[in-house]
Coordinates of C-alpha atoms in Angstrom, one line a residue:
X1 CA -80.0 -14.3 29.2
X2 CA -79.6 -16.8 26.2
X3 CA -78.9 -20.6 27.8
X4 CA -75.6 -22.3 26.9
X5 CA -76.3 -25.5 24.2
X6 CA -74.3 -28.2 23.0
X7 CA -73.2 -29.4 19.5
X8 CA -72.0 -32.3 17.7
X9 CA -68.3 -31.7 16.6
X10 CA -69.0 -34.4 13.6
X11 CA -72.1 -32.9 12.2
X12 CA -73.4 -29.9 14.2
X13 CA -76.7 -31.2 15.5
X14 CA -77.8 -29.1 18.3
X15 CA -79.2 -30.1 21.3
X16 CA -80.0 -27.8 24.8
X17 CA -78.5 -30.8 26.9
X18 CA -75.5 -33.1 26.1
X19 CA -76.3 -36.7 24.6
X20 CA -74.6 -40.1 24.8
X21 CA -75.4 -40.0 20.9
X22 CA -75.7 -37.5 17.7
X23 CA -78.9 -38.4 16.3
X24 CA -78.0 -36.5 13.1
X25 CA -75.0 -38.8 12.2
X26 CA -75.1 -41.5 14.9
X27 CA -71.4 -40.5 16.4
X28 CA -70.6 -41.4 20.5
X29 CA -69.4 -38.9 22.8
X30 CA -69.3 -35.9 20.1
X31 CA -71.3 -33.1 22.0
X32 CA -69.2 -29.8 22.7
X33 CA -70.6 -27.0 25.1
X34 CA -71.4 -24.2 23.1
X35 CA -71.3 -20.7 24.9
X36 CA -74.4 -18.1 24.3
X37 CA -74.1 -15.4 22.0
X38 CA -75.1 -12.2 22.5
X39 CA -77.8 -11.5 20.1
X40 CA -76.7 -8.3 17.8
X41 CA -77.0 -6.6 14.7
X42 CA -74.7 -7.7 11.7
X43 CA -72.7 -4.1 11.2
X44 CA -70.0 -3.9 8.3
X45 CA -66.4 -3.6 9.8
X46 CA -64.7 -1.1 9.9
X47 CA -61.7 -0.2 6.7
X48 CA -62.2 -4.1 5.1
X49 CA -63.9 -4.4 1.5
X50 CA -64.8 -7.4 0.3
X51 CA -63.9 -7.5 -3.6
X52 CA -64.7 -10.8 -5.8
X53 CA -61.8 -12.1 -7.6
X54 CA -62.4 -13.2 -11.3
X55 CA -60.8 -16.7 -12.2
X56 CA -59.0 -15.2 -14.9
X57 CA -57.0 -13.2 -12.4
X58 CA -55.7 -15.8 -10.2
X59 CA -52.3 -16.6 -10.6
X60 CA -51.4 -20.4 -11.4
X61 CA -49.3 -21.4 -9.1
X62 CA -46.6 -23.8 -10.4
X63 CA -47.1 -28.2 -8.8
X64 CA -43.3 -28.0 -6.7
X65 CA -43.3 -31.5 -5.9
X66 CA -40.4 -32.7 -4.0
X67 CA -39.8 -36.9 -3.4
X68 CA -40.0 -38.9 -0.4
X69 CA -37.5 -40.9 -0.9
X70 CA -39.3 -43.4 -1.6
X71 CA -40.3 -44.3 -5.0
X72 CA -43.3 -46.5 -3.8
X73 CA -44.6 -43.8 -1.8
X74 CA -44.0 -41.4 -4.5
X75 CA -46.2 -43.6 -6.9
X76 CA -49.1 -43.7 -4.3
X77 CA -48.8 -40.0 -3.6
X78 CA -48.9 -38.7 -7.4
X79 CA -45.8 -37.9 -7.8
X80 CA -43.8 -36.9 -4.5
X81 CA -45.4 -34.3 -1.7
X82 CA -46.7 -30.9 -2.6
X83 CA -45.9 -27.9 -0.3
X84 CA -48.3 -27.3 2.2
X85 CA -50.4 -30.9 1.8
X86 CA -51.2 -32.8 4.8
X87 CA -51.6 -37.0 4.2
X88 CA -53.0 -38.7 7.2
X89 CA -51.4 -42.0 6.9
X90 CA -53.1 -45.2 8.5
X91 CA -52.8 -48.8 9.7
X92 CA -53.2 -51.4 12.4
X93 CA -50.8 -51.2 15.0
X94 CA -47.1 -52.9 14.1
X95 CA -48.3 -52.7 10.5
X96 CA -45.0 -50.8 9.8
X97 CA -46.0 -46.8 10.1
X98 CA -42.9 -45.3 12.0
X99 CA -40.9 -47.1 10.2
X100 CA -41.8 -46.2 7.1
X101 CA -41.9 -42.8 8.3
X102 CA -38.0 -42.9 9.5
X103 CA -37.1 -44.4 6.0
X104 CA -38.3 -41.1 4.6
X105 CA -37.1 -39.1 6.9
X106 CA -33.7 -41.1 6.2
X107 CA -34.1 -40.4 2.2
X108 CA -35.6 -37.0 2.1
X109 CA -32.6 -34.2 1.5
X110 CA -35.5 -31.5 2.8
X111 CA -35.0 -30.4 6.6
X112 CA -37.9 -32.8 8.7
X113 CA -39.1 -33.0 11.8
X114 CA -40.1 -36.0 13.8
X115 CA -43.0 -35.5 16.6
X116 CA -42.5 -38.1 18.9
X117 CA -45.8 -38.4 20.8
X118 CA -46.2 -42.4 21.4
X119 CA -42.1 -43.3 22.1
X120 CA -39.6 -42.0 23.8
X121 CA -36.5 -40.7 21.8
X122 CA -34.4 -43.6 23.1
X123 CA -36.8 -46.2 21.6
X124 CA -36.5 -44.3 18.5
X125 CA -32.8 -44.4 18.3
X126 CA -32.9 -48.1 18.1
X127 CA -35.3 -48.2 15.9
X128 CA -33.4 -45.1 13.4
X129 CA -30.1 -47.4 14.1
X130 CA -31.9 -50.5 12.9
X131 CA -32.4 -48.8 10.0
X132 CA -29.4 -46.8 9.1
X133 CA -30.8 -43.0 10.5
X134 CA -28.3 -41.4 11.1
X135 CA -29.3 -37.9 12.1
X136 CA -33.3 -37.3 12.9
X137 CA -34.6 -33.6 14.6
X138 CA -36.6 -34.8 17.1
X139 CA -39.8 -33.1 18.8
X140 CA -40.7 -34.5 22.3
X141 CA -44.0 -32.8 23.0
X142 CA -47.4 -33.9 23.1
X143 CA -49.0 -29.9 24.0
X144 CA -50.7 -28.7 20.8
X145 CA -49.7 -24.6 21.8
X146 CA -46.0 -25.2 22.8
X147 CA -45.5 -27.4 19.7
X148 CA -46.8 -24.6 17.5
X149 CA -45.4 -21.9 18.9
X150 CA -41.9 -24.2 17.7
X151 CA -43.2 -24.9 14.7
X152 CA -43.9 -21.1 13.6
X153 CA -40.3 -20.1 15.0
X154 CA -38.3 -22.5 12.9
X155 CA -40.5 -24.3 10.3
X156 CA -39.3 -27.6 8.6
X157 CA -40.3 -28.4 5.3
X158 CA -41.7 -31.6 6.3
X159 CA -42.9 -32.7 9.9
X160 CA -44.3 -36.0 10.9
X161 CA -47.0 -36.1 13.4
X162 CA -47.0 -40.0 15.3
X163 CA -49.3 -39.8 16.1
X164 CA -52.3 -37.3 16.2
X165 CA -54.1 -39.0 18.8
X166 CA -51.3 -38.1 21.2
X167 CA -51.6 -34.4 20.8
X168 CA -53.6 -32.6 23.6
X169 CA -56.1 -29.8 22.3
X170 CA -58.6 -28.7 24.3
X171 CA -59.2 -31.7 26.1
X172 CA -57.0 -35.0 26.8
X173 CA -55.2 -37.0 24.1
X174 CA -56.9 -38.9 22.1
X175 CA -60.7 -37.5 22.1
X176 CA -62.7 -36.1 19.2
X177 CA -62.4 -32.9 20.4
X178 CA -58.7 -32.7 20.4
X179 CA -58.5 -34.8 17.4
X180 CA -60.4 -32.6 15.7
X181 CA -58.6 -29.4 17.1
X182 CA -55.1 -30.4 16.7
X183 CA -55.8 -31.6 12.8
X184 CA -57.2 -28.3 11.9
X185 CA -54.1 -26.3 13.8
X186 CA -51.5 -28.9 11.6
X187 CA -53.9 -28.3 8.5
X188 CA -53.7 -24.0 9.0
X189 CA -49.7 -24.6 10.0
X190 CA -49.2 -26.6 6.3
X191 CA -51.2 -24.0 4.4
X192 CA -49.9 -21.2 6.2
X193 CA -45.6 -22.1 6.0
X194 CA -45.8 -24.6 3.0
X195 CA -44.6 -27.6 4.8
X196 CA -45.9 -31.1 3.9
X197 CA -47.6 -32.5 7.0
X198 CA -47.7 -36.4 7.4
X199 CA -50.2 -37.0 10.6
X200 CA -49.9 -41.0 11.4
X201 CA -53.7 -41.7 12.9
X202 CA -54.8 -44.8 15.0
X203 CA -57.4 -47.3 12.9
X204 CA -60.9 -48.8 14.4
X205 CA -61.4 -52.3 14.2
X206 CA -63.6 -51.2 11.2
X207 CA -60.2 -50.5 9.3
X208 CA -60.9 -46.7 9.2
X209 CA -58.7 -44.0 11.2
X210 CA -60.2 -43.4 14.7
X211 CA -61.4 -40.3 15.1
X212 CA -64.4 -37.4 14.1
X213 CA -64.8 -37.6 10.0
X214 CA -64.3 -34.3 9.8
X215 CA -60.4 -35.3 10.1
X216 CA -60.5 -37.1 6.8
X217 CA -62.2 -34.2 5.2
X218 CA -59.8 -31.6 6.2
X219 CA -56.6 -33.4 5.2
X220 CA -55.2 -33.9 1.4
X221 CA -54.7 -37.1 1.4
X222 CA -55.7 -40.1 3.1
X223 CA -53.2 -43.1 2.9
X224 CA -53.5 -46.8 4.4
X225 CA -50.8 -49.3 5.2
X226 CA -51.6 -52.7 5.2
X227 CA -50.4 -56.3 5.0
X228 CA -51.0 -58.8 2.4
X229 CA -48.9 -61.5 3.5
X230 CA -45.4 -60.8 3.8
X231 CA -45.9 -57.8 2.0
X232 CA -46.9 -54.0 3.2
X233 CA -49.0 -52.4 1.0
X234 CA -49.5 -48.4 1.0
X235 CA -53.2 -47.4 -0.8
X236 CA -54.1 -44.3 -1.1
X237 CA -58.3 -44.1 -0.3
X238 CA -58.3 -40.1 -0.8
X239 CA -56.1 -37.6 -3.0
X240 CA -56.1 -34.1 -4.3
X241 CA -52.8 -34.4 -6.3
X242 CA -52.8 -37.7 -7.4
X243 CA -55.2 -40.9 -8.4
X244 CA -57.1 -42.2 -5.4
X245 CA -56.5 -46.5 -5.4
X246 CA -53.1 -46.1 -6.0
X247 CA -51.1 -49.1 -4.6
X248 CA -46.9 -49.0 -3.2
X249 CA -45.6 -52.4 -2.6
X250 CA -42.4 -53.1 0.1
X251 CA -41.6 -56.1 2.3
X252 CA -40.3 -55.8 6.2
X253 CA -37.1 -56.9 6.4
X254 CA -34.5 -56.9 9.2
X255 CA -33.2 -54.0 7.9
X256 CA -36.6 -52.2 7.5
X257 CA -39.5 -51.6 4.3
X258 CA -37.7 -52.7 1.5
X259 CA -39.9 -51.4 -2.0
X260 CA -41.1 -53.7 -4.0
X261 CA -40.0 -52.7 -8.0
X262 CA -41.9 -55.6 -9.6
X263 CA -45.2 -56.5 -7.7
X264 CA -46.7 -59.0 -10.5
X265 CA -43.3 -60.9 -10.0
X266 CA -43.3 -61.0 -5.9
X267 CA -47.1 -62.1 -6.3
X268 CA -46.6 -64.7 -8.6
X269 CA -43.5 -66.3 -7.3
X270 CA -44.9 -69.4 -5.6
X271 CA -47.6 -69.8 -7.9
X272 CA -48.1 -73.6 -8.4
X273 CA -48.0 -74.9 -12.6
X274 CA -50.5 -77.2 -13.7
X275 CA -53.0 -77.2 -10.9
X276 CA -57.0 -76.5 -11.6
X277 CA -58.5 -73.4 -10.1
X278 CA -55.7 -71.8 -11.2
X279 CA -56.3 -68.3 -13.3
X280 CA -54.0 -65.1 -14.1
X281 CA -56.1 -61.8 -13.6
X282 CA -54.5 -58.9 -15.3
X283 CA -56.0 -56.0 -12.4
X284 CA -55.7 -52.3 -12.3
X285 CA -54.7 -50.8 -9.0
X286 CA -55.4 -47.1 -9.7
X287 CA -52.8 -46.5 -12.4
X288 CA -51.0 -49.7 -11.5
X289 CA -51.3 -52.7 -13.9
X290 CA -50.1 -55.9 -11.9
X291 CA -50.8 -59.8 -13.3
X292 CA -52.0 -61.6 -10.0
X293 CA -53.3 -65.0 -9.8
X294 CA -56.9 -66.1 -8.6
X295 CA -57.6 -69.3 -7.0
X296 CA -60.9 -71.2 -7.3
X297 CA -61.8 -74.8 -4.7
X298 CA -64.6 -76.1 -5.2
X299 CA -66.3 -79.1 -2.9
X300 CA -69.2 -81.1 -2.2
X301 CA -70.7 -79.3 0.6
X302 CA -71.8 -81.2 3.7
X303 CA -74.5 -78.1 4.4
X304 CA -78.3 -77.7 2.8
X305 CA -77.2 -74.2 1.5
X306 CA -73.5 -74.6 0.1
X307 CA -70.9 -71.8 1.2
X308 CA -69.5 -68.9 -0.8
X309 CA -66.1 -68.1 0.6
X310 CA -64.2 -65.0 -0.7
X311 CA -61.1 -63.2 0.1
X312 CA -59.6 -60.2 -1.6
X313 CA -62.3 -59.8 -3.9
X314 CA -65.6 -58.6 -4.3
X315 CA -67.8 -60.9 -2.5
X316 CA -71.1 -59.5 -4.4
X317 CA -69.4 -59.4 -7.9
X318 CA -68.4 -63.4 -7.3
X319 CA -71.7 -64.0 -6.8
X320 CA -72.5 -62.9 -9.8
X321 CA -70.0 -64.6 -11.5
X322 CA -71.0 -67.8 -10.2
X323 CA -74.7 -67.2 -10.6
X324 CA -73.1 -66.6 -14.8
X325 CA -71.2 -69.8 -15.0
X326 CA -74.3 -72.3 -13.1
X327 CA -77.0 -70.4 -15.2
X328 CA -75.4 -69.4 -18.8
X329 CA -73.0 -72.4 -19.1
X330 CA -74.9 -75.0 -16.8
X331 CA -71.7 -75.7 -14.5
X332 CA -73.5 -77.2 -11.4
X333 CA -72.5 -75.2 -8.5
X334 CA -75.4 -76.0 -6.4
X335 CA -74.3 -78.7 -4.0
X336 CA -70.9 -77.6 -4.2
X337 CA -68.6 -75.2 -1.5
X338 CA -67.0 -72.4 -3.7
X339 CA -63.5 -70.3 -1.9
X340 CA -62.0 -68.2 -4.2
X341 CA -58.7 -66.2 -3.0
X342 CA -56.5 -63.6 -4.2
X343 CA -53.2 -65.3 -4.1
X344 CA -50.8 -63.3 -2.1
X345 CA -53.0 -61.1 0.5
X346 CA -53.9 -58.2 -1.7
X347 CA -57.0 -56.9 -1.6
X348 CA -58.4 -55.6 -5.1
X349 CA -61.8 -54.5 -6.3
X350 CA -61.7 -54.4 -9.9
X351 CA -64.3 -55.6 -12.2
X352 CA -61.7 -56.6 -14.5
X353 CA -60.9 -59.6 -12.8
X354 CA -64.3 -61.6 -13.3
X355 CA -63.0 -63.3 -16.3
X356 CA -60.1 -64.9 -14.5
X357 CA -62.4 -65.8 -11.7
X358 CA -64.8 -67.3 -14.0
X359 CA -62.0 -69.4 -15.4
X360 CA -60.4 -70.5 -12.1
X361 CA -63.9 -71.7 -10.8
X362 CA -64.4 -73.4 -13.8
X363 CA -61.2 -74.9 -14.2
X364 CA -62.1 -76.6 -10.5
X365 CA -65.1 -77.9 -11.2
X366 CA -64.2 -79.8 -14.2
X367 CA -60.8 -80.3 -12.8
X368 CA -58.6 -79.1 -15.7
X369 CA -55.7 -76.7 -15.5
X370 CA -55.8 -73.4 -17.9
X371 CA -52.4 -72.8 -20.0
X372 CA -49.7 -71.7 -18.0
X373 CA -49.1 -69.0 -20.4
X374 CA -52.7 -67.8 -20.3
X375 CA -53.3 -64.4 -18.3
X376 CA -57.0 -63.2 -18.4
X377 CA -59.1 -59.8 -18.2
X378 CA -62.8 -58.6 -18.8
X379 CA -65.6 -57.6 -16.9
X380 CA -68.5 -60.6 -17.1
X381 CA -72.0 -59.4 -17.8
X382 CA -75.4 -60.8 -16.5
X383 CA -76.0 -62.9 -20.1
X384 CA -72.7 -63.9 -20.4
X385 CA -70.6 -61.4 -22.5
X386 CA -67.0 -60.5 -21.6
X387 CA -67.1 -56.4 -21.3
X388 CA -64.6 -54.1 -22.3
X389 CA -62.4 -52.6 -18.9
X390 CA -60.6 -49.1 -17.9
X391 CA -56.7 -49.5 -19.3
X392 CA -56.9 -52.2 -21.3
X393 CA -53.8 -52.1 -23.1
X394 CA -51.5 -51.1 -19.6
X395 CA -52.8 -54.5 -18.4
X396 CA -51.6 -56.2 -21.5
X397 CA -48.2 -54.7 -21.5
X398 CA -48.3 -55.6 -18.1
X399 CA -48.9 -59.5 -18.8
X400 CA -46.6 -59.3 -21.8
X401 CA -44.0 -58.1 -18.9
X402 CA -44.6 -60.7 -16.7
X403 CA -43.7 -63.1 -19.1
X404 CA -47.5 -64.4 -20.5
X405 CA -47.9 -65.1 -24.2
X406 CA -51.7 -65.5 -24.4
X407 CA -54.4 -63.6 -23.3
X408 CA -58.2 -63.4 -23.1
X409 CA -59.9 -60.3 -23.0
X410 CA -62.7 -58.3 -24.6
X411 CA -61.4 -57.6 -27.9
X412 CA -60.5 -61.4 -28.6
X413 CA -63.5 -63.1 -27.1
X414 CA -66.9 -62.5 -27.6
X415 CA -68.3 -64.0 -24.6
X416 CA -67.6 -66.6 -21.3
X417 CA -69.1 -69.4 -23.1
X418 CA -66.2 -68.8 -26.2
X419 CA -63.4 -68.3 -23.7
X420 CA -64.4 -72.0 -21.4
X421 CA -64.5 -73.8 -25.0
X422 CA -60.9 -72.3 -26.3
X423 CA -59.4 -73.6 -23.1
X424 CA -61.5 -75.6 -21.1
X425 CA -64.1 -77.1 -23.4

C-alpha cells in the first residue's frame, strides 16, 4: 500500500514527512498531506477527443472595459476593469484600502458586491456614510462554499473580497492553504461569470502581500496602495491589461480619497526658491510624466567612512552618481555626509532622474542654487555623459506644463561636466 507524502503548496517539493521548511523555495509552514494514489494505467476516456485549435481560428474577443469610477484608478489599471480580471490590491494596514474600495463601489453604475470578512456591517455603515454611500449589497460571510454557492446564484459584475485572508478554505483563515484555496475558487468564479474580482490582501513587513506566491501568480493584476506623505499613492507592480509601474495619486480627506488631477503640482507646492540642493527631475511613472523635485545635504561627517543617506530613490544608482561627480568633475565628497530625498514621499526608480540628482548634490556642495526655471532629465553614465531616456518628449511637455522654461537633457547637453558649467560653473 503506497504511503501518504506531503507537499509544498508554494513550490511542490516533496517530502515523506512534514517540514518546518521547503527546502526548494525556503517558504514556513507550506507542507500539505498528500493522499496515495492508486498506481494504474493511463486509459483514454471514454466519448472526449482532444482536437488542437489553430490560432487563426480563435475568435478575438472584443477589450469591454468598464470604469471604476475613479479616474486615478482607471489610469493605474489601463484603462478601467476587464470582465472576468481579478486585481489583488495591497497595503499596510489604515493605508486607505476599504475606503477606496467603497468609493468605487459608490461611483461604479455596475451591480457590486461587498464581502465583509474583517468588519461588521454596522462599522461599515459609518464608514459608507462618511463617505456619501448610499446603498452597498453587502455579503457577511467568511465560509468559502456558502459564499460561492451565492455567488453562482446571483452574480454581480464586480465583487470585492476584504479581505482574502478572512476567507476559510480548507483550513482556518488566514493560512497558506486557504489563501491559496480561496484565490483560485475567486480566480475560476471571475473567469467562469465574467465578473471583475478585487481581492484586498494583508502585506508583510517586507511590503509584499502575505501569503503563498502562487496568489500573485494566479491573479491579473497586482496593485499597491501606499503613502507618500499626505498623499496615497496606487502602483500597479503586475498587469495583464495595462502598463505595470503605473502610478494614481489622491489625498485622505475627511470626506474620503480625494484624486489627485495634477501630481507635479501637489508635489511641488511647498517647494522652497532659491535654496542649494535644490533640483527638478522630470521622472516617468509607467506612462506617467510628473516634474518632482530632488533634494541634495551635504555635511562634514563626524565618522571615518562618511554616510550615504537615500530616500525614494535608487540607493545603488546614487552611488554611482556620486562616485561620477567626486571622480569625473573632482567635487570632493569624501569627508562629507550626502542625504538625498525625493521631496514629497514618492518612491520612484527611474534612471532618468540621475541628472537632477547630480545637480542637487552639486548645487550643495558648492552652495549655489540652480535656476528656478530649470527642470532636469538624463540618465548619467560611468565617464560622465548624460544618456538619452524612455519618453523623452512626455517628460518635456510635462515640465513645459508645470510651468518650467529651461531644461537640461540629452539632446541639449553633451555630458555632466557641460550641464555643472552652464549653471553651476
Amino acid at each position: 500500500m503506497a504511503k501518504a507524502s506531503y507537499a509544498c503548496v508554494e513550490c511542490g517539493y516533496r517530502t515523506p514527512k512534514p517540514l518546518g521548511r521547503c527546502p526548494g523555495c525556503g517558504a514556513w509552514g507550506s507542507f500539505q498531506e498528500v493522499a496515495p494514489q492508486p498506481s494504474r494505467k493511463a486509459e483514454p476516456r471514454q466519448g472526449q477527443t482532444l482536437a488542437l485549435l489553430p490560432l487563426s481560428q480563435v475568435d478575438e474577443a472584443e477589450e469591454r472595459r468598464f470604469s471604476s469610477g475613479l479616474f486615478e484608478v482607471d489610469r493605474v489599471l489601463g484603462g478601467g476593469f476587464v470582465p472576468g480580471e481579478v486585481v489583488l490590491l495591497g497595503g499596510e494596514p489604515g493605508v486607505g484600502k476599504s475606503t477606496l474600495l467603497l468609493e468605487m463601489a459608490r461611483r461604479m453604475p455596475q451591480r457590486v458586491y461587498y464581502v465583509a470578512g474583517e468588519e461588521s456591517p454596522a462599522q461599515i455603515k459609518l464608514r459608507a456614510r462618511r463617505l456619501g454611500v448610499e446603498e452597498l449589497l453587502l455579503v457577511r460571510e467568511t465560509q468559502l462554499e456558502p459564499l460561492l454557492a451565492l455567488l453562482e446564484r446571483d452574480p454581480p459584475e464586480a465583487l470585492f473580497v476584504d479581505s482574502i485572508q478572512t476567507i476559510a478554505a480548507n483550513g482556518s483563515p488566514g493560512s497558506l492553504v486557504a489563501v491559496r484555496e480561496a484565490t483560485s475558487a475567486f480566480v475560476r468564479f471571475a473567469k467562469e461569470r465574467g465578473t471583475a474580482v478585487v481581492l484586498v490582501g494583508h502585506v508583510t513587513k517586507e511590503g509584499v502581500v502575505a501569503g503563498p506566491k502562487s496568489v500573485e501568480h494566479a491573479v491579473d493584476a497586482t496593485l499597491y496602495l501606499e503613502t507618500a506623505g499626505v498623499y496615497r499613492v496606487l502602483r500597479s507592480a503586475k498587469n495583464r491589461f495595462g502598463p505595470v509601474g503605473e502610478l494614481g495619486v489622491f489625498r485622505m480627506e475627511e470626506e474620503g480619497l480625494l484624486e489627485v488631477k495634477n501630481p507635479s503640482e501637489a508635489f511641488l507646492l511647498e517647494r522652497p526658491l532659491g535654496v542649494p540642493g535644490s533640483a527638478i527631475a522630470l521622472a516617468l511613472a509607467g506612462e506617467r510624466a510628473l516634474a518632482l523635485e530632488v533634494q541634495a545635504l551635504a555635511a562634514k561627517t563626524p565618522f571615518p567612512a562618511p554616510r550615504r543617506v537615500v530616500q525614494g530613490l535608487d540607493p545603488r544608482r546614487v552611488d554611482m552618481v556620486l562616485a561620477v561627480l567626486e571622480r569625473r568633475l573632482g567635487l570632493p565628497l569624501g569627508n562629507l555626509d550626502v542625504y538625498v530625498n525625493l521631496a514629497g514621499g514618492l518612491r520612484v526608480l527611474d534612471p532618468g532622474l540621475d541628472l537632477a540628482v547630480a545637480l542637487a548634490v552639486y548645487s550643495a556642495v558648492v552652495g549655489r542654487p540652480l535656476p528656478e526655471d530649470l527642470a532636469a532629465v538624463g540618465e548619467v553614465g560611468l565617464l560622465g555623459e548624460v544618456r538619452s531616456v524612455v519618453g523623452l518628449e512626455r517628460r518635456l511637455k510635462e515640465g513645459e506644463r508645470a510651468g518650467f522654461r529651461r531644461f537640461l537633457h540629452p539632446g541639449n547637453t553633451r555630458g555632466l561636466a557641460q550641464a555643472v558649467e552652464a549653471y553651476l560653473g
